[in-house]
Structure formats: structure tokens, C-alpha cells
Coordinates of C-alpha atoms in Angstrom, one line a residue:
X1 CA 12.1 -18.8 -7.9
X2 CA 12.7 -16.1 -5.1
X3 CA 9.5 -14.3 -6.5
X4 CA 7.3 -16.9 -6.6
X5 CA 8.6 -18.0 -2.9
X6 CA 7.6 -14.7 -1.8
X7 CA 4.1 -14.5 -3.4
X8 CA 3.5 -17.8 -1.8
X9 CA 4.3 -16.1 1.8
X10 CA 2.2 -13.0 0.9
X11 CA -1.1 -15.6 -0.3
X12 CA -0.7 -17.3 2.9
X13 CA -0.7 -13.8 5.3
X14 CA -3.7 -12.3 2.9
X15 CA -5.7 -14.9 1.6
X16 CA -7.7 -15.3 4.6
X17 CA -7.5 -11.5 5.5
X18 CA -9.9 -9.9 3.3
X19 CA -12.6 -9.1 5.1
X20 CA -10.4 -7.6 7.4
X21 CA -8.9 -5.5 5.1
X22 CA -12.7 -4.6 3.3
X23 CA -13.9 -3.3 7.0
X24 CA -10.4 -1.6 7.8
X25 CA -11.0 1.6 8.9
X26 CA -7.7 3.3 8.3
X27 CA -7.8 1.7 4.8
X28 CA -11.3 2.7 4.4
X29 CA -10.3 7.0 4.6
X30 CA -7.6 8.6 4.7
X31 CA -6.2 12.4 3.6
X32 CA -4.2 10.5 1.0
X33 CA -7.4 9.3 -1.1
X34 CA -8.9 12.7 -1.2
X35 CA -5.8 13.9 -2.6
X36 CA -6.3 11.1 -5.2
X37 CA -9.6 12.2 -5.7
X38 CA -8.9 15.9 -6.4
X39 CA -5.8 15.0 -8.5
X40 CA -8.4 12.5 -10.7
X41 CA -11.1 15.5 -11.0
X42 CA -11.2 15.9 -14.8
X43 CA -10.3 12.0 -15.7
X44 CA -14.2 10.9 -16.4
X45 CA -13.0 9.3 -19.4
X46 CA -10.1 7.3 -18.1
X47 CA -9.6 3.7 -17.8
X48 CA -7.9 3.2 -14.2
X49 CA -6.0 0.2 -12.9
X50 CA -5.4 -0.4 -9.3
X51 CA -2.1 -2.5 -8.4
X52 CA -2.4 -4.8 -5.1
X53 CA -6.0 -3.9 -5.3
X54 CA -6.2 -5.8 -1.6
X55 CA -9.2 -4.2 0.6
X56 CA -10.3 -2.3 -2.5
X57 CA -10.9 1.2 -1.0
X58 CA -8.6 3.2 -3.8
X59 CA -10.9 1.2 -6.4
X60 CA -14.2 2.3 -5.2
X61 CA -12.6 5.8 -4.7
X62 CA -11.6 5.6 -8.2
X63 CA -14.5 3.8 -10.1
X64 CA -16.7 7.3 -9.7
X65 CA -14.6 9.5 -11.1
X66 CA -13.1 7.6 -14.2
X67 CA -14.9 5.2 -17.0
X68 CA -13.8 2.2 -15.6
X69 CA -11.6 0.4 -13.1
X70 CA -9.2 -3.0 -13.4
X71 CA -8.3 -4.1 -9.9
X72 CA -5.8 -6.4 -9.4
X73 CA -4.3 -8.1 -6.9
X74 CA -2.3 -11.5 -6.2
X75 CA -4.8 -13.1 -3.8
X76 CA -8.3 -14.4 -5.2
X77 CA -10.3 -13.7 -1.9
X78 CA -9.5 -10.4 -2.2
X79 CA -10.6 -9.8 -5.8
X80 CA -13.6 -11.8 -4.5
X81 CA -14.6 -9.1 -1.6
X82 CA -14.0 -6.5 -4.4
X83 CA -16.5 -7.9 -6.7
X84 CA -18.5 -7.9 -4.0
X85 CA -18.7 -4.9 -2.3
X86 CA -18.7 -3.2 -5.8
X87 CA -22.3 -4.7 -6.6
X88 CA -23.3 -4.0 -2.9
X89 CA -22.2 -0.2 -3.4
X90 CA -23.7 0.0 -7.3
X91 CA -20.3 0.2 -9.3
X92 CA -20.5 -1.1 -12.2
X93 CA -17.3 0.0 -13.9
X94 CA -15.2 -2.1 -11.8
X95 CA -13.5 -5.6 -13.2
X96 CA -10.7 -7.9 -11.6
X97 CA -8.2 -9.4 -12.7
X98 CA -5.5 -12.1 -10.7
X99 CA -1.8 -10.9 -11.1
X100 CA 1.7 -9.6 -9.1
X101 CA 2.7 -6.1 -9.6
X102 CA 5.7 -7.4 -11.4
X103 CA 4.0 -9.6 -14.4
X104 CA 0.9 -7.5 -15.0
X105 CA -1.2 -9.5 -18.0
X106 CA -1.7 -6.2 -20.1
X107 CA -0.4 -4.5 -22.9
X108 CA 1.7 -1.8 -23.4
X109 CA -0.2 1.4 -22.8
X110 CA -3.2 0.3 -22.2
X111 CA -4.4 2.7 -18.9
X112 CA -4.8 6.2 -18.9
X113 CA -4.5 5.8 -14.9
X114 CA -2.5 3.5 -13.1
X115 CA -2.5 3.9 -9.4
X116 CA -1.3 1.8 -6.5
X117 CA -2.3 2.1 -2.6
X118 CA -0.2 0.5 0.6
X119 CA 0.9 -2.7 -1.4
X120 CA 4.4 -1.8 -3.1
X121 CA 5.8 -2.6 0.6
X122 CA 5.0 -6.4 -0.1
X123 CA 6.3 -6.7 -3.6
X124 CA 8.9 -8.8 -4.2
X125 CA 10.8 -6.2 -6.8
X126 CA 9.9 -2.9 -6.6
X127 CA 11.9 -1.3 -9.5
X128 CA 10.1 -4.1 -11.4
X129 CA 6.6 -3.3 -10.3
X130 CA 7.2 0.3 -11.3
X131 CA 8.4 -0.5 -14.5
X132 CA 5.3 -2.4 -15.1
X133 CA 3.3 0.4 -13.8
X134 CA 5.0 2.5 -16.6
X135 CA 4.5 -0.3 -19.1
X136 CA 1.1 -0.5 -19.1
X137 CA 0.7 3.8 -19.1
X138 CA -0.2 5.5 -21.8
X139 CA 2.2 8.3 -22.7
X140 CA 0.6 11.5 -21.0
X141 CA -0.9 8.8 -18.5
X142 CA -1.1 9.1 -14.6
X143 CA 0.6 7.3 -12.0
X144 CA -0.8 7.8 -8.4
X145 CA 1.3 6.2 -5.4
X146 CA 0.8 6.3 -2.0
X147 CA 2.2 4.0 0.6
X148 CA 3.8 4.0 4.1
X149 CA 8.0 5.5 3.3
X150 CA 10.7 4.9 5.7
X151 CA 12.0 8.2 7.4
X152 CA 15.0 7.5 5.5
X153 CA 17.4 7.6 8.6
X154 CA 19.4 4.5 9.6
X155 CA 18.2 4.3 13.4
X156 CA 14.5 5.2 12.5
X157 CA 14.5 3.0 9.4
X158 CA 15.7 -0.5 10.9
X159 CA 13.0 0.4 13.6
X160 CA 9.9 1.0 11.3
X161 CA 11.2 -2.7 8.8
X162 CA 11.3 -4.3 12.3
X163 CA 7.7 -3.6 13.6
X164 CA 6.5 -4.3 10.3
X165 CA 7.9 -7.6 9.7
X166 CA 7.6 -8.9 12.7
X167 CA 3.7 -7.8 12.7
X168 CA 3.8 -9.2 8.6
X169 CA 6.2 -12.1 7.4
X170 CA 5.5 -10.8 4.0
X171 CA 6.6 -7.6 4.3
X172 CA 9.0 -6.3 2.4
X173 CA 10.4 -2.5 2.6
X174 CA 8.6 0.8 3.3
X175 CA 10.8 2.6 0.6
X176 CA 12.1 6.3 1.1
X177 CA 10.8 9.2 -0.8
X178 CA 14.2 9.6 -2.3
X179 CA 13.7 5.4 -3.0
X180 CA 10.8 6.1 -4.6
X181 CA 12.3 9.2 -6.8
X182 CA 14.8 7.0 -7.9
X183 CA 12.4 4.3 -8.6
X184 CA 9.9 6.4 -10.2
X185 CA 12.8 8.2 -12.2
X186 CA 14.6 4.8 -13.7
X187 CA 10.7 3.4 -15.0
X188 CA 10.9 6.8 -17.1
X189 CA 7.7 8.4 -14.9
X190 CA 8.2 12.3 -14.0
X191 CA 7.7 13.0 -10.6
X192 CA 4.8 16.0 -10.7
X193 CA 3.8 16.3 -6.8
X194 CA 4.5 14.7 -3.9
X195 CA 2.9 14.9 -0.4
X196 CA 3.6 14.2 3.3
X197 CA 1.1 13.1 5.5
X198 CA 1.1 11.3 9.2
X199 CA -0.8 8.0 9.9
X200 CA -1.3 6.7 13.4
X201 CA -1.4 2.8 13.8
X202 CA -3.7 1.6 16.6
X203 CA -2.2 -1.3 17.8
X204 CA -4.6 -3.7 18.8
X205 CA -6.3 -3.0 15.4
X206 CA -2.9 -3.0 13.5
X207 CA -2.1 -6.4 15.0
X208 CA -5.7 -8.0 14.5
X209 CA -6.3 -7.2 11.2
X210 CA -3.2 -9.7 10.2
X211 CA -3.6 -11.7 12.8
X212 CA 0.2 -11.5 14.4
X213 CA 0.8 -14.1 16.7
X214 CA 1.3 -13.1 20.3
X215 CA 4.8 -14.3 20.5
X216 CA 5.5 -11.8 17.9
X217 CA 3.4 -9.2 19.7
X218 CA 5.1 -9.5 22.8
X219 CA 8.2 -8.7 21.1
X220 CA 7.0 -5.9 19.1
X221 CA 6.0 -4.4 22.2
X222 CA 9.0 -5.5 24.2
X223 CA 11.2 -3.8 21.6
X224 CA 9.0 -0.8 21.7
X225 CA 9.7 -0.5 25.7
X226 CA 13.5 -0.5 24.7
X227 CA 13.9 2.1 22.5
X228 CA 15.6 5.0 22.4
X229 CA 13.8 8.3 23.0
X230 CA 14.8 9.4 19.5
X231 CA 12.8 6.5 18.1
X232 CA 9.9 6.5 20.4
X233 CA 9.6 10.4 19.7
X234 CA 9.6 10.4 16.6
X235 CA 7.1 7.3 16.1
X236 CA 5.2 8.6 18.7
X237 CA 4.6 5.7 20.7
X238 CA 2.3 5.4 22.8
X239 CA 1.5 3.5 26.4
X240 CA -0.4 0.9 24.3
X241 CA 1.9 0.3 21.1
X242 CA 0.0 2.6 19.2
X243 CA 2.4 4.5 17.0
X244 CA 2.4 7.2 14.2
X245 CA 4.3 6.7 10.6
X246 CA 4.9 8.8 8.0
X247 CA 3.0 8.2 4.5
X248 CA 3.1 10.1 1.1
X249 CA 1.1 10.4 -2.2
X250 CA 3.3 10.6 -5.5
X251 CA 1.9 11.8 -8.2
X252 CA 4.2 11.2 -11.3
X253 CA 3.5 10.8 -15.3
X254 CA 4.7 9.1 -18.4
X255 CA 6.7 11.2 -20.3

């Protein structure tokens, strides 16, 4: 019941959002999908699923370098922009399929690849949606993760869940990297590499592309004025709300 209450909340905040997410530039590039890139050099053969799909970018980043891609993803309009912008960009090797991180509709071991790009922060169970993730591996198999983490610090954490729900009603939790070991670790998936990047939010786009309301940008930016220097230092605020987050790339497999 809970789950299904919160898919509902996440349909509602994306279902009208995918063209915004398609045309995204920070979703578009990023250091963290020419890691995946390099790490998926010698995978030609490999059949690749993307998890919370959304946008699409880690899909067409992947469909190149593997035999084909499933991208899925609880909204429909956003498996519709995929399908879309796959036959506008000439890859073939890319199917969709409707379906929550949590419940994925395949069988066990069926991917030689899975992979998952700034959606496990919406799901509604996140040791479930990695256990799936490992479900659906093969033995041997990849799993690629990236995703916004929390700094792991009290102060700094309640700051970064703060912005984002208030920005996002369906957010749910920018895990830690030690979350995400543990996480990773309990779904029985060996943690090979992990890397650290920075990504800075610019916050007229940030807000736009969801659409926050303005009462809830006023407060975002309200709060922002009021915080401590420890919090704006290390978020690196800036005059217009802009601010930086931290990111990483996990690179784990099953087995």
C-alpha cells in the first residue's frame, strides 16, 4: 500500500516531466557516464538493463557499447521519449519495458549488465530495488550505480533531504556511500570501484525542470539565506541558489 502510494506521487511529479528530463543538460553529460562508458569497454555482447530509465541518457550511452538495451522506468511518458529519441538517434537495440525498481517483470539472471542512473533517490525501498537489481544479474554480471549520496554528516545531510524534497515531493533519500555499501553488500553484489565526483545544480534550471512551485522556492531559498556557513561552504552556495553536491559511480558485481 505504502509503495503503491508512493509510485502514485512519483507518476504525478514525472509524468508530465519528460521532455524536460530528455533536454536536461546535466542529465545529458556528465564525468560519471564516461566512467560508465570506459568500465562497459569490452561488454559488446552484453544485454543491459537500465533501472528508472527516466530521461534516457545512461540508455543511449549504453545501447552502443552492448547488444542490446531494456529501459525501464515507472512512468509511460518517459518510456515514450525514450522510444523516441532512440529512432531519432538510429539505436536500434533499445526496448522498454513499464515497471518499479522493486517488482522488475524479469527472470532470474537474465542481464549481463544492470545499471541504474539518478533514480534510486525516488524509490520507495531501496534495499528492495537492489535486490532486484542482483536478481535479475547473471553471476559474473555488472552492476553500475551512480546517483546523488548524502555527505553522510548529520548537519549536511538533513540540509541536502530538505532542498530536495521540498524542490521534489517524491523524493526519497540521497543514500550515503557507506548506505550504499551496505546496501550493495546485503543484495550479495561486491563492491569493485567506487568514485567521487562534484555536480553543481543551477537553480533556476534545477527548479524548472520539475516545476517547484514558488512557495516552495521561496523557502528553499529562504532556508538557503539561513544557514550556517558550514553548510553553505560545503554546498557551495551561491548568490542565486545554485549549489554543488556530491555524486559517485559504484561499480559492484554478482558474486
Amino acid at each position: 500500500m505504502q509503495a503503491a502510494s508512493h509510485n502514485s506521487v512519483v507518476l504525478d511529479q514525472y509524468t508530465t516531466r519528460a521532455s524536460a528530463y530528455v533536454n536536461s543538460a546535466v542529465h545529458a553529460a556528465g564525468q560519471d557516464l564516461d566512467l560508465i562508458a570506459q568500465v562497459l569497454a569490452n561488454q559488446r555482447g552484453a544485454v543491459a538493463l537500465d533501472v528508472g530509465c527516466g530521461g534516457g541518457h545512461l540508455t543511449y550511452r549504453l545501447a552502443p557499447l552492448v547488444s542490446q538495451v531494456v529501459a525501464c522506468d515507472l512512468a509511460e511518458s518517459m518510456l515514450a521519449a525514450v522510444a523516441e529519441q532512440a529512432s531519432l538517434r538510429g539505436l536500434s537495440n533499445i526496448a522498454t519495458r513499464e515497471a518499479a525498481a522493486e517488482s522488475l517483470p524479469f527472470e532470474v539472471a537474465t542481464f549481463d549488465v544492470v545499471a541504474t542512473r539518478f533514480s534510486a533517490h525516488h524509490w520507495h525501498a531501496f534495499a528492495e530495488g537492489l535486490a532486484e537489481m542482483a536478481r535479475v544479474l547473471k553471476p559474473g554480471g555488472l552492476a553500475l550505480m551512480s546517483d546523488v549520496v548524502s555527505p553522510g554528516v548529520s548537519l549536511l545531510d538533513t540540509w541536502l533531504q530538505t532542498l530536495e524534497l521540498l524542490r521534489d515531493p517524491s523524493h526519497m533519500r540521497d543514500a550515503s556511500t557507506a548506505e550504499w555499501d551496505a546496501g550493495l553488500a546485503a543484495a550479495g553484489l561486491a563492491i569493485e570501484r567506487t568514485e567521487h565526483f562534484r555536480l553543481r545544480l543551477d537553480f533556476a534550471t534545477w527548479v524548472e525542470r520539475m516545476n517547484t512551485p514558488e512557495p516552495q522556492v521561496t523557502t528553499i531559498r529562504m532556508l538557503q539565506a539561513r544557514a550556517a556557513s558550514a553548510v553553505k561552504d560545503y554546498f557551495e552556495m551561491e548568490e542565486d541558489g545554485s549549489f554543488t553536491v556530491d555524486t559517485a559511480v559504484l561499480v559492484a558485481r554478482n558474486g
